[in-house]
CSV table of C-alpha atoms in Angstrom, one decimal:
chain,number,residue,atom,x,y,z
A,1,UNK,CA,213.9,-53.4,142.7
A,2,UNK,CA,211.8,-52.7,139.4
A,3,UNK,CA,214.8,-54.4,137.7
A,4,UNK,CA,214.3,-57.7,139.3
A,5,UNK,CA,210.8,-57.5,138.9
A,6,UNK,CA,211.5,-56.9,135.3
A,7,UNK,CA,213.9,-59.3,134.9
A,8,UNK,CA,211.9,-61.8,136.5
A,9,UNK,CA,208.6,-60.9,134.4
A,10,UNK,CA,210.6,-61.6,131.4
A,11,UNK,CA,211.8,-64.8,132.1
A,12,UNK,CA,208.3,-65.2,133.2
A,13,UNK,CA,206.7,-64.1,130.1
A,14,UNK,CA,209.1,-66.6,128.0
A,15,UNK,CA,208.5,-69.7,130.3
A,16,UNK,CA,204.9,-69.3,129.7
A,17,UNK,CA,205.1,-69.0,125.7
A,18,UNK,CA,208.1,-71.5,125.6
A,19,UNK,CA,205.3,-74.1,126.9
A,20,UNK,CA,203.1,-73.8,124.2
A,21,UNK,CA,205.6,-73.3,121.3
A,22,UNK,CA,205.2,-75.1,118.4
A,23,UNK,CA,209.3,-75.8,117.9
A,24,UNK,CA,211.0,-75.5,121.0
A,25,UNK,CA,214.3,-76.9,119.6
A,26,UNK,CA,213.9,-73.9,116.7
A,27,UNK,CA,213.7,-71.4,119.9
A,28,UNK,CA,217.5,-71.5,120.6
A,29,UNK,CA,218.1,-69.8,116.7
A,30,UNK,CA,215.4,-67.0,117.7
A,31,UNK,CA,217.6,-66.1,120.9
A,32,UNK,CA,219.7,-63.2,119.8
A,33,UNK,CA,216.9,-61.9,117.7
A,34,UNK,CA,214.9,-61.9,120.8
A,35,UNK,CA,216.9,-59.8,122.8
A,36,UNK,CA,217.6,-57.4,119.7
A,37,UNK,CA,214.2,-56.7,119.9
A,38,UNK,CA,213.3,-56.5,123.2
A,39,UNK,CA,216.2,-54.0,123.7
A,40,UNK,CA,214.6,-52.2,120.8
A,41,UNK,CA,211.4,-51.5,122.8
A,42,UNK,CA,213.1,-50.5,126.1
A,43,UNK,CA,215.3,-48.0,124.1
A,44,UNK,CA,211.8,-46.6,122.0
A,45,UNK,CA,209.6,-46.7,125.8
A,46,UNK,CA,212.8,-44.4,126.8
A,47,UNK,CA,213.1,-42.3,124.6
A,48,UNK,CA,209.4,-41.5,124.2
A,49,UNK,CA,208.9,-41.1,127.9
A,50,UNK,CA,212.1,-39.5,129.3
A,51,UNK,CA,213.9,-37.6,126.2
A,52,UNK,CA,213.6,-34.5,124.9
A,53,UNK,CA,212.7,-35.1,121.6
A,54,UNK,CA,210.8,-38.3,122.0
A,55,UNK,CA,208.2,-36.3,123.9
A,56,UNK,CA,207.8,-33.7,121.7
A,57,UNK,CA,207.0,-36.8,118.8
A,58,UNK,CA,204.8,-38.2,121.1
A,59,UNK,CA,203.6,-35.1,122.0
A,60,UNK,CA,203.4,-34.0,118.7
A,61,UNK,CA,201.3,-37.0,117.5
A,62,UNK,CA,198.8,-37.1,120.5
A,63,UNK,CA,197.9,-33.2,119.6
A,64,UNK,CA,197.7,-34.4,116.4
A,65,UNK,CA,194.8,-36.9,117.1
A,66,UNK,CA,192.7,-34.3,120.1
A,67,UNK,CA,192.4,-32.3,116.8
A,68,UNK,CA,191.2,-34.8,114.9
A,69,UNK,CA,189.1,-36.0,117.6
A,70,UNK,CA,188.2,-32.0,117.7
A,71,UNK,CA,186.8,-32.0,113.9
A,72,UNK,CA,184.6,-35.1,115.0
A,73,UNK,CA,183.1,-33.4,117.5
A,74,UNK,CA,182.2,-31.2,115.0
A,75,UNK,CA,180.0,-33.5,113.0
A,76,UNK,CA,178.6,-34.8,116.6
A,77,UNK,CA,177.7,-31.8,117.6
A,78,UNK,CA,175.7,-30.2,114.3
A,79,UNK,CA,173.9,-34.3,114.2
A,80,UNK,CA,173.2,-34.4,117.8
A,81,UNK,CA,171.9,-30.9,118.3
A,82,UNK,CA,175.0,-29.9,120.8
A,83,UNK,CA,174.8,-32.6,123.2
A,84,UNK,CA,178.4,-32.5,123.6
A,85,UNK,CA,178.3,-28.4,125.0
A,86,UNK,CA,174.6,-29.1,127.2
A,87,UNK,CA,177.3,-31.9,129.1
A,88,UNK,CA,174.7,-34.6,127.7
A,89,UNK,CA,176.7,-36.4,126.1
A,90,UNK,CA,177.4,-40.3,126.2
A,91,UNK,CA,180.2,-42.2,126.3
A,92,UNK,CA,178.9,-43.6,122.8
A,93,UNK,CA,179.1,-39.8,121.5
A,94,UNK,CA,182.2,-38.9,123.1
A,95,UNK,CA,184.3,-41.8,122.9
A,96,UNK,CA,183.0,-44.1,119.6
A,97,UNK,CA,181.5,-41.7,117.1
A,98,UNK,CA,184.7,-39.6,116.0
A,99,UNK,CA,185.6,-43.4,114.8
A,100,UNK,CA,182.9,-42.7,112.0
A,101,UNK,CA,185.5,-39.3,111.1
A,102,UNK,CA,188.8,-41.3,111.0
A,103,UNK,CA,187.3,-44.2,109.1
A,104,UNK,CA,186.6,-41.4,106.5
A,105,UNK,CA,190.4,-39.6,106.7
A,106,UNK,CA,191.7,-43.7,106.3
A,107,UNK,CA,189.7,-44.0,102.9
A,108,UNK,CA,191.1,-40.1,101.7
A,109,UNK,CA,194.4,-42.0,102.3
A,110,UNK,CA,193.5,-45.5,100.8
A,111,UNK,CA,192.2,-44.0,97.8
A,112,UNK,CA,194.6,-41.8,96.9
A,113,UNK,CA,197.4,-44.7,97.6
A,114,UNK,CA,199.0,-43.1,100.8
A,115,UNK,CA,198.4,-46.1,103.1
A,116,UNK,CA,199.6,-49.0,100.5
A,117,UNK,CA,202.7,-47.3,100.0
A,118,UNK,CA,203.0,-46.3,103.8
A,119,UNK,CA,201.7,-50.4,104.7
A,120,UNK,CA,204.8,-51.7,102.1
A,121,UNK,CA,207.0,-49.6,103.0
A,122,UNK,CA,206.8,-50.1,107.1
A,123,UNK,CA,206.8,-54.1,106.7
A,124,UNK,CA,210.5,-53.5,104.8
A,125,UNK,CA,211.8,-52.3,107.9
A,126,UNK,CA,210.1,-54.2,110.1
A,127,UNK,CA,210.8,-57.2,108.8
A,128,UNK,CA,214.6,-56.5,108.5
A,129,UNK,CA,214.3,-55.9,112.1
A,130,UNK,CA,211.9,-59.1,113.2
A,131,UNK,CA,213.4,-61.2,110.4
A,132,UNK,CA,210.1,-63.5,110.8
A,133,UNK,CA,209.2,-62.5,107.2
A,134,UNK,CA,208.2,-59.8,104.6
A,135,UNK,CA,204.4,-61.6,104.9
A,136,UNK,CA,203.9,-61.6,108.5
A,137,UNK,CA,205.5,-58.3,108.4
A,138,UNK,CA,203.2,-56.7,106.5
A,139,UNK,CA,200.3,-58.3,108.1
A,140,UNK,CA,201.6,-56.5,111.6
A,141,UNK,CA,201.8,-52.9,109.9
A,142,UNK,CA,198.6,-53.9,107.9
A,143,UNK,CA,196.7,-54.5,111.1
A,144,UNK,CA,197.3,-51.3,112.8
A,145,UNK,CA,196.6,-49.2,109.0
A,146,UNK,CA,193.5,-50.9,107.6
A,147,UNK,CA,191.7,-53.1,110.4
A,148,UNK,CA,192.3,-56.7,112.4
A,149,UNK,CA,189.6,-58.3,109.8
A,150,UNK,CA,191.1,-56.6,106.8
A,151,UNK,CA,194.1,-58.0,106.8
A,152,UNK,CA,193.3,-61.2,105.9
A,153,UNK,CA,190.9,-59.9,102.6
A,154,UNK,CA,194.3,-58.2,101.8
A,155,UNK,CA,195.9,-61.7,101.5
A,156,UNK,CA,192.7,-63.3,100.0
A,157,UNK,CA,194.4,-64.6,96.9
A,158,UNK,CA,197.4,-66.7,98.6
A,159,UNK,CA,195.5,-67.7,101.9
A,160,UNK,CA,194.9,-70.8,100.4
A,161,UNK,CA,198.6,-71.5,100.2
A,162,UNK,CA,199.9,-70.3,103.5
A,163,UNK,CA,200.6,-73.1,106.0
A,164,UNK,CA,199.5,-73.2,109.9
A,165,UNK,CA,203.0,-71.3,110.9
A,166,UNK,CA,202.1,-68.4,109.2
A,167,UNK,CA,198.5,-68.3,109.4
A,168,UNK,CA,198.9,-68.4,113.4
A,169,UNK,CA,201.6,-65.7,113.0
A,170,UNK,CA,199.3,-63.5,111.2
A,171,UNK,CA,196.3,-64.2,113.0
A,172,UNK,CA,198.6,-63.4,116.3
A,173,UNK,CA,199.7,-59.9,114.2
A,174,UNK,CA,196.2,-58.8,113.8
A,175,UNK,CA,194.9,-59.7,117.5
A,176,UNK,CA,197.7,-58.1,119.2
A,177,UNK,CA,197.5,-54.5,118.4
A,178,UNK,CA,194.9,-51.8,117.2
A,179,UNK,CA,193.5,-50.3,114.2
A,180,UNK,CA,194.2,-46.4,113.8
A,181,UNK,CA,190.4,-45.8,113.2
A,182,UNK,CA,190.0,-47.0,116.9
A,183,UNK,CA,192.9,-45.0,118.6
A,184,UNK,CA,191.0,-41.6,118.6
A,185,UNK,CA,188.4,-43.7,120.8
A,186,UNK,CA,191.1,-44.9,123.3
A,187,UNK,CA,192.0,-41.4,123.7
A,188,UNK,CA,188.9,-39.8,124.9
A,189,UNK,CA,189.8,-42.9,128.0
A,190,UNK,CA,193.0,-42.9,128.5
A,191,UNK,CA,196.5,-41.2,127.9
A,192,UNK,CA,196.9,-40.6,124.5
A,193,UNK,CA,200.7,-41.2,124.3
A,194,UNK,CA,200.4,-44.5,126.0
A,195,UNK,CA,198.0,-45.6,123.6
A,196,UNK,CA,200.2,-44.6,121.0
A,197,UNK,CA,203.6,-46.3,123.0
A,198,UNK,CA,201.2,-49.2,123.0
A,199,UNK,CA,200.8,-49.5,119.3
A,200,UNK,CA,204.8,-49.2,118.8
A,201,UNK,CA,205.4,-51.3,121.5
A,202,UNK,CA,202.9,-54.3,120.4
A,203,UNK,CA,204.5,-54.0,117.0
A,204,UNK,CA,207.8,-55.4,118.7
A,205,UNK,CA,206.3,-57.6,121.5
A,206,UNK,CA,204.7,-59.3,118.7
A,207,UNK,CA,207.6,-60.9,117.2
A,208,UNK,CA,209.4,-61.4,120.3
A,209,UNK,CA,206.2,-64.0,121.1
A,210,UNK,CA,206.3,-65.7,117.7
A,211,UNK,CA,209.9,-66.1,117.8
A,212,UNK,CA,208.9,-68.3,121.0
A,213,UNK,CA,205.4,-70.1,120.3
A,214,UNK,CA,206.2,-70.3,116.6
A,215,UNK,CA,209.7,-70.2,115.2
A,216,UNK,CA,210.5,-70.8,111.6
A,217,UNK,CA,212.3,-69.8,108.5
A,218,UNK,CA,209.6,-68.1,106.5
A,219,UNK,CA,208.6,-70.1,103.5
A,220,UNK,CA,210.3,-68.1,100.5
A,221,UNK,CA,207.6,-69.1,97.9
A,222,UNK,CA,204.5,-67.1,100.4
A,223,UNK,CA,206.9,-64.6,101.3
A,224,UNK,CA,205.6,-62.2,99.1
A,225,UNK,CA,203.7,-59.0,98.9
A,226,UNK,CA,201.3,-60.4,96.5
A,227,UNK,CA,198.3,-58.1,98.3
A,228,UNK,CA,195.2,-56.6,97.0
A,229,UNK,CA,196.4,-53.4,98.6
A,230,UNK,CA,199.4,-53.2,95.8
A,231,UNK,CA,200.4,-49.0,95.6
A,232,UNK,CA,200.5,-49.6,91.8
A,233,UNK,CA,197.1,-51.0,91.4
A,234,UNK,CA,194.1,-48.9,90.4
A,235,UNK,CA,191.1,-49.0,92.9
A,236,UNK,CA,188.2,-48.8,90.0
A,237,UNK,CA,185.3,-47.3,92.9
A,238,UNK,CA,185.3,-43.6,92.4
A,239,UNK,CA,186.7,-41.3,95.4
A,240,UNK,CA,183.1,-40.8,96.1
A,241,UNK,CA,181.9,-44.5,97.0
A,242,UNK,CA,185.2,-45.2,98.5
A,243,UNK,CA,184.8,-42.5,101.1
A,244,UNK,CA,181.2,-43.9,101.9
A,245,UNK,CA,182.1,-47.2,102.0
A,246,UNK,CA,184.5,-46.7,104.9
A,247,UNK,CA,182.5,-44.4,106.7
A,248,UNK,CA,179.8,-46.7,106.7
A,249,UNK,CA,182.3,-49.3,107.9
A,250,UNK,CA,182.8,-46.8,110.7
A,251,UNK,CA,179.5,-46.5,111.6
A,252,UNK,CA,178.9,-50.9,111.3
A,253,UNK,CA,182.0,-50.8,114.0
A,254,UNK,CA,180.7,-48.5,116.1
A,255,UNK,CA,177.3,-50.2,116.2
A,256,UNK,CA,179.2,-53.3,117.3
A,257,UNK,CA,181.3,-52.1,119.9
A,258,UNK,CA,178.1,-50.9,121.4
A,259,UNK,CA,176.4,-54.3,121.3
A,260,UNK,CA,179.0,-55.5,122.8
A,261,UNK,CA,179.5,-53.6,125.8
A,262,UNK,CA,176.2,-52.9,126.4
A,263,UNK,CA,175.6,-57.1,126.8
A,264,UNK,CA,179.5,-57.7,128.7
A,265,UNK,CA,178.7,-54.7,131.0
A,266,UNK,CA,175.4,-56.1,131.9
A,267,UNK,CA,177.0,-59.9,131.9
A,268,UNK,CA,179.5,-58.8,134.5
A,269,UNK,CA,177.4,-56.8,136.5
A,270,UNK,CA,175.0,-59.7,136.7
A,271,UNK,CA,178.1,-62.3,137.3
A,272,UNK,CA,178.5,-59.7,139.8
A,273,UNK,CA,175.6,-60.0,142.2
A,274,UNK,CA,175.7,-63.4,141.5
A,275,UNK,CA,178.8,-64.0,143.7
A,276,UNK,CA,178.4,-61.5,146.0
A,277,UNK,CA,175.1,-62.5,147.0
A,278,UNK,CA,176.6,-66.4,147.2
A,279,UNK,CA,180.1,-65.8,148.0
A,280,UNK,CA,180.4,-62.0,149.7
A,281,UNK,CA,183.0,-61.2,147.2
A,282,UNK,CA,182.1,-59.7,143.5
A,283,UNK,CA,183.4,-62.2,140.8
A,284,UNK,CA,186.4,-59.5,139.5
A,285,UNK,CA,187.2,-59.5,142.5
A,286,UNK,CA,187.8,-63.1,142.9
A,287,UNK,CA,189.8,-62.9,138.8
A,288,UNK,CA,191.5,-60.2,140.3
A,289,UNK,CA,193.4,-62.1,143.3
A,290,UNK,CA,194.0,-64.4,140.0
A,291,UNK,CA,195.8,-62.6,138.5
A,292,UNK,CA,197.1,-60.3,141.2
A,293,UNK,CA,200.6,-61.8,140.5
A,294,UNK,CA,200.8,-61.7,136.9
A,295,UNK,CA,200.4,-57.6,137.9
A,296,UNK,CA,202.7,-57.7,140.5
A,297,UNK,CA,205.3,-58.7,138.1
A,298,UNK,CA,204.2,-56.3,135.2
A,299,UNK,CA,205.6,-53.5,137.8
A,300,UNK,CA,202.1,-52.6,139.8
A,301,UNK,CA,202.7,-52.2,143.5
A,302,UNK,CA,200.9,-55.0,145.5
A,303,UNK,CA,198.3,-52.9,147.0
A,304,UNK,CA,197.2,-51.9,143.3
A,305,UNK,CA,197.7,-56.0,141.8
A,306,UNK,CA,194.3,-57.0,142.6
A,307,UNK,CA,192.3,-54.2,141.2
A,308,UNK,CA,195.1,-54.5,138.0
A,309,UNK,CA,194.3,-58.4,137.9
A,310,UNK,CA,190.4,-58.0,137.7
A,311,UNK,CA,191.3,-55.6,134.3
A,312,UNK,CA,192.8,-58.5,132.8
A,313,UNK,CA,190.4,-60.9,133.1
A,314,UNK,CA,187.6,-58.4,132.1
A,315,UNK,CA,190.0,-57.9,128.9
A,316,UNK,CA,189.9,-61.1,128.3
A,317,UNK,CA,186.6,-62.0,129.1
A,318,UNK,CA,184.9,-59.5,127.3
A,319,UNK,CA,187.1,-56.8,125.4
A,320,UNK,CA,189.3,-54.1,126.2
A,321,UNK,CA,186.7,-51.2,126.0
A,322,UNK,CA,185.0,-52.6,128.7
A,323,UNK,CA,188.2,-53.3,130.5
A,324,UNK,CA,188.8,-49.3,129.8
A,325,UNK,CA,185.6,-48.2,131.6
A,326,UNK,CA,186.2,-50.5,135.1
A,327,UNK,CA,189.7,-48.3,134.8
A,328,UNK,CA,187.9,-44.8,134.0
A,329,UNK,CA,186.4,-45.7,137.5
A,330,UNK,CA,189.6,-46.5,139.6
A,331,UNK,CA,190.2,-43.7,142.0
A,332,UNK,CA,194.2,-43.5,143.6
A,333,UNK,CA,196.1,-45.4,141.3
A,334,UNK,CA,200.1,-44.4,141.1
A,335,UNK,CA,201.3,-42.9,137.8
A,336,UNK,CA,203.7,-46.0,137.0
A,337,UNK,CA,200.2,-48.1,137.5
A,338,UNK,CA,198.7,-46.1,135.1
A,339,UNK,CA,200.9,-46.3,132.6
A,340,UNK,CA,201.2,-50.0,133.1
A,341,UNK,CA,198.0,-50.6,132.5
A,342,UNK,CA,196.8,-48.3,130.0
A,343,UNK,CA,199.5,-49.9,127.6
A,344,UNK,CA,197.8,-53.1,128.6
A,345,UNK,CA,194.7,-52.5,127.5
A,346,UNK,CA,195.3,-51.4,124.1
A,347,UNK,CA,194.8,-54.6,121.8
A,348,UNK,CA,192.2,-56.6,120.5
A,349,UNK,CA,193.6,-59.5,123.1
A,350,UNK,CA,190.2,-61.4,123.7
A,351,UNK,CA,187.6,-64.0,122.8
A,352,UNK,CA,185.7,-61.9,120.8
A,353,UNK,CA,188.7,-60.7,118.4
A,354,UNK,CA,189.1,-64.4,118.0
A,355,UNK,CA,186.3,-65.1,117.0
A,356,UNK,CA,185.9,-62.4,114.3
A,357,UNK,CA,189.3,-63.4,112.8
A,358,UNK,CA,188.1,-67.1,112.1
A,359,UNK,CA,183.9,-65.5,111.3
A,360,UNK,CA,186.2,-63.6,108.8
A,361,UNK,CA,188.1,-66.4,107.5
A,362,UNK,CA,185.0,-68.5,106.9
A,363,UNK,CA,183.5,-66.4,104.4
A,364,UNK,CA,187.7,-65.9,102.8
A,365,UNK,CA,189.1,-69.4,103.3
A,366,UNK,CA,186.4,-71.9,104.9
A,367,UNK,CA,189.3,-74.6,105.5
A,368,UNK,CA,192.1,-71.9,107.1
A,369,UNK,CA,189.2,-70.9,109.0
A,370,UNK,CA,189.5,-74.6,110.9
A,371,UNK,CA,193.3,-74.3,111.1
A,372,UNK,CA,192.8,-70.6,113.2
A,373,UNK,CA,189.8,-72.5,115.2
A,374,UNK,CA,192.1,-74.9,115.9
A,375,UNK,CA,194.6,-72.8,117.4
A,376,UNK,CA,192.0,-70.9,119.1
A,377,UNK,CA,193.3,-70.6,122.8
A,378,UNK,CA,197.0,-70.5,121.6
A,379,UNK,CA,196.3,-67.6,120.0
A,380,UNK,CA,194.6,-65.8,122.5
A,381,UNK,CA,197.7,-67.2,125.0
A,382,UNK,CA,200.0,-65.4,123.0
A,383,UNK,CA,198.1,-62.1,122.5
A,384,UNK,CA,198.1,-61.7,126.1
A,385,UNK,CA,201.4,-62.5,126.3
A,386,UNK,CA,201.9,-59.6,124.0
A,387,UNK,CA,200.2,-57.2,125.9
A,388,UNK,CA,202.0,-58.2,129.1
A,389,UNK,CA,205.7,-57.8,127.3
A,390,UNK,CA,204.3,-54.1,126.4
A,391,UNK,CA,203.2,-53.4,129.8
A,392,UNK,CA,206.2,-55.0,131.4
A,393,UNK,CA,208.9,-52.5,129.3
A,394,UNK,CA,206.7,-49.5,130.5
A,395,UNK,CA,206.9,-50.7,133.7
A,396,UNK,CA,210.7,-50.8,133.5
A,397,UNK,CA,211.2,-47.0,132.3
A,398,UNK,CA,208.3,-45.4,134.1
């Protein structure tokens, strides 16, 4: 049965992005491409779920991160006076601080040229296997290393000359997935080896959307790594103001994550009360019969779809942190649901991401800011597209 209902998901999933492509006669060439990729994913989902040795990587790299997350906790700890061990601590302390610590391990890496060389050499394979383009694969590896934002200051000196193709298949790289310096968060939430199947998954789904909504042969001229983050160039900040500069950046993120869910949480809380007391039904609960059938078809059992469907739309709504605490507080769900879900949560799929990219883009590129602003909702279409391709290829090997 899960094979219909995968079967049927994707053809979903492609009617709905074939609608708003911007070259549907160019879709046809993208075809085999397609299903080279999405066969891709379901052999990696396999392999990291039900083999051997994929469990042992994913394994491996989950254990990897609790340590890291460990070392935080040591720094939370000695500023916080041991909150952590009096069981006083927050979900703020927990779950967003250690952020501060990996911002810091990413600048060790930047400075000493680990992640250029590791952000080059990752879009090379990608792209031979997305063939969308050595620019927009790079963006895609980019965006998970340094940052959704960043991504575009990396590209700062040809963003001028990049046309409204690759702009949205950029913009669509760094929405869809997550920065490492936000993972170890996830994982105080939720699974860690589904948030990291997520990442590698999102990487794929990706280009299986843009080969769909926006299909083209990359433009040869732009299709170059001419990037700020060049292995051979010489960063002239010293180690020292390098390291501050991206734990403050750290710090800045968490601050904002916090505004935000402490003003979403409240928003839906009051949007809440609002329609209960009018309508006898909470307003997710209302988005959730919604999009009930979109979860249905993602491979979450029926009696499960409506709770799955309120998730979404609080994703999308707000972002997905606040998506991840309505799921801390589900009680009963199946393990494939689980899995399902927590895979669908992890990207930056909502207004808010949007919004950033083209508040980013103002201060880069004022004029590509428009062109992103004026793709907007397609964007944001596509993302969650993304994120339901992910979710949908779990679903199948769970």
């Amino acid at each position: 049965m899960k094979f219909i209902i995968f079967i049927l998901c994707l053809i979903a999933i492609f009617l709905l992005a074939y609608l708003v492509s911007f070259d549907r006669k160019m879709v046809k060439k993208k075809l085999v491409t397609i299903a080279i990729i999405i066969g891709i994913q379901i052999l990696l989902a396999f392999t990291f779920l039900h083999t051997t040795i994929g469990i042992k990587i994913i394994g491996g790299a989950s254990k990897a991160f609790e340590k890291l997350l460990g070392y935080a906790n040591v720094g939370i700890e000695f500023v916080f006076g041991g909150m952590i061990e009096g069981g006083l601590a927050t979900f703020v302390l927990t779950a967003l601080l250690p952020i501060v610590f990996i911002c810091a391990l990413l600048g060790i890496l930047q400075y000493f040229k680990v992640l250029p060389w590791f952000i080059k050499i990752m879009g090379f394979l990608l792209n031979k296997i997305s063939r969308l383009g050595k620019l927009e694969s790079y963006s895609a590896i980019s965006a998970v290393i340094i940052g959704m934002t960043a991504v575009f200051v990396s590209i700062k000196d040809i963003l001028p000359k990049l046309g409204k193709k690759q702009m949205y298949s950029i913009a669509a790289c760094s929405i869809s997935t997550v920065d490492l310096s936000i993972v170890g968060a996830y994982m105080n939430i939720i699974d860690p080896k589904f948030v990291i199947l997520a990442i590698v998954l999102n990487l794929f789904s990706v280009f299986v959307i843009l080969s769909i909504i926006n299909p083209y042969n990359s433009d040869e001229e732009n299709d170059v790594l001419a990037i700020v983050n060049n292995p051979t160039e010489k960063d002239e900040r010293g180690f020292f103001e390098v390291l501050s500069d991206y734990m403050m950046d750290g710090f800045n993120l968490v601050l904002a994550i916090v505004a935000m869910l402490l003003g979403f949480v409240a928003l839906i809380a009051f949007l809440n009360g609002v329609f209960d007391g009018i309508f006898g039904v909470d307003f997710q609960t209302i988005l959730g019969y919604i999009f009930a059938p979109i979860a249905f078809l993602l491979g979450v059992p029926w009696d499960e779809a409506i709770r799955f469907g309120g998730l979404i739309a609080t994703k999308l709504l707000s972002n997905e942190f606040v998506a991840m605490t309505s799921f801390m507080e589900m009680k009963d769900l199946s393990e494939r649901s689980i899995g399902i879900i927590s895979v669908f949560l992890v990207s930056f799929a909502n207004f808010g991401s949007v919004g950033m990219i083209i508040g980013a883009l103002k201060g880069l590129c004022p004029d590509q800011s428009k062109v992103v602003a004026g793709f907007s909702m397609r964007l944001l279409y596509g993302a969650t597209l993304v994120s339901f391709l992910s979710a949908a290829v779990v679903g199948l090997v769970l």
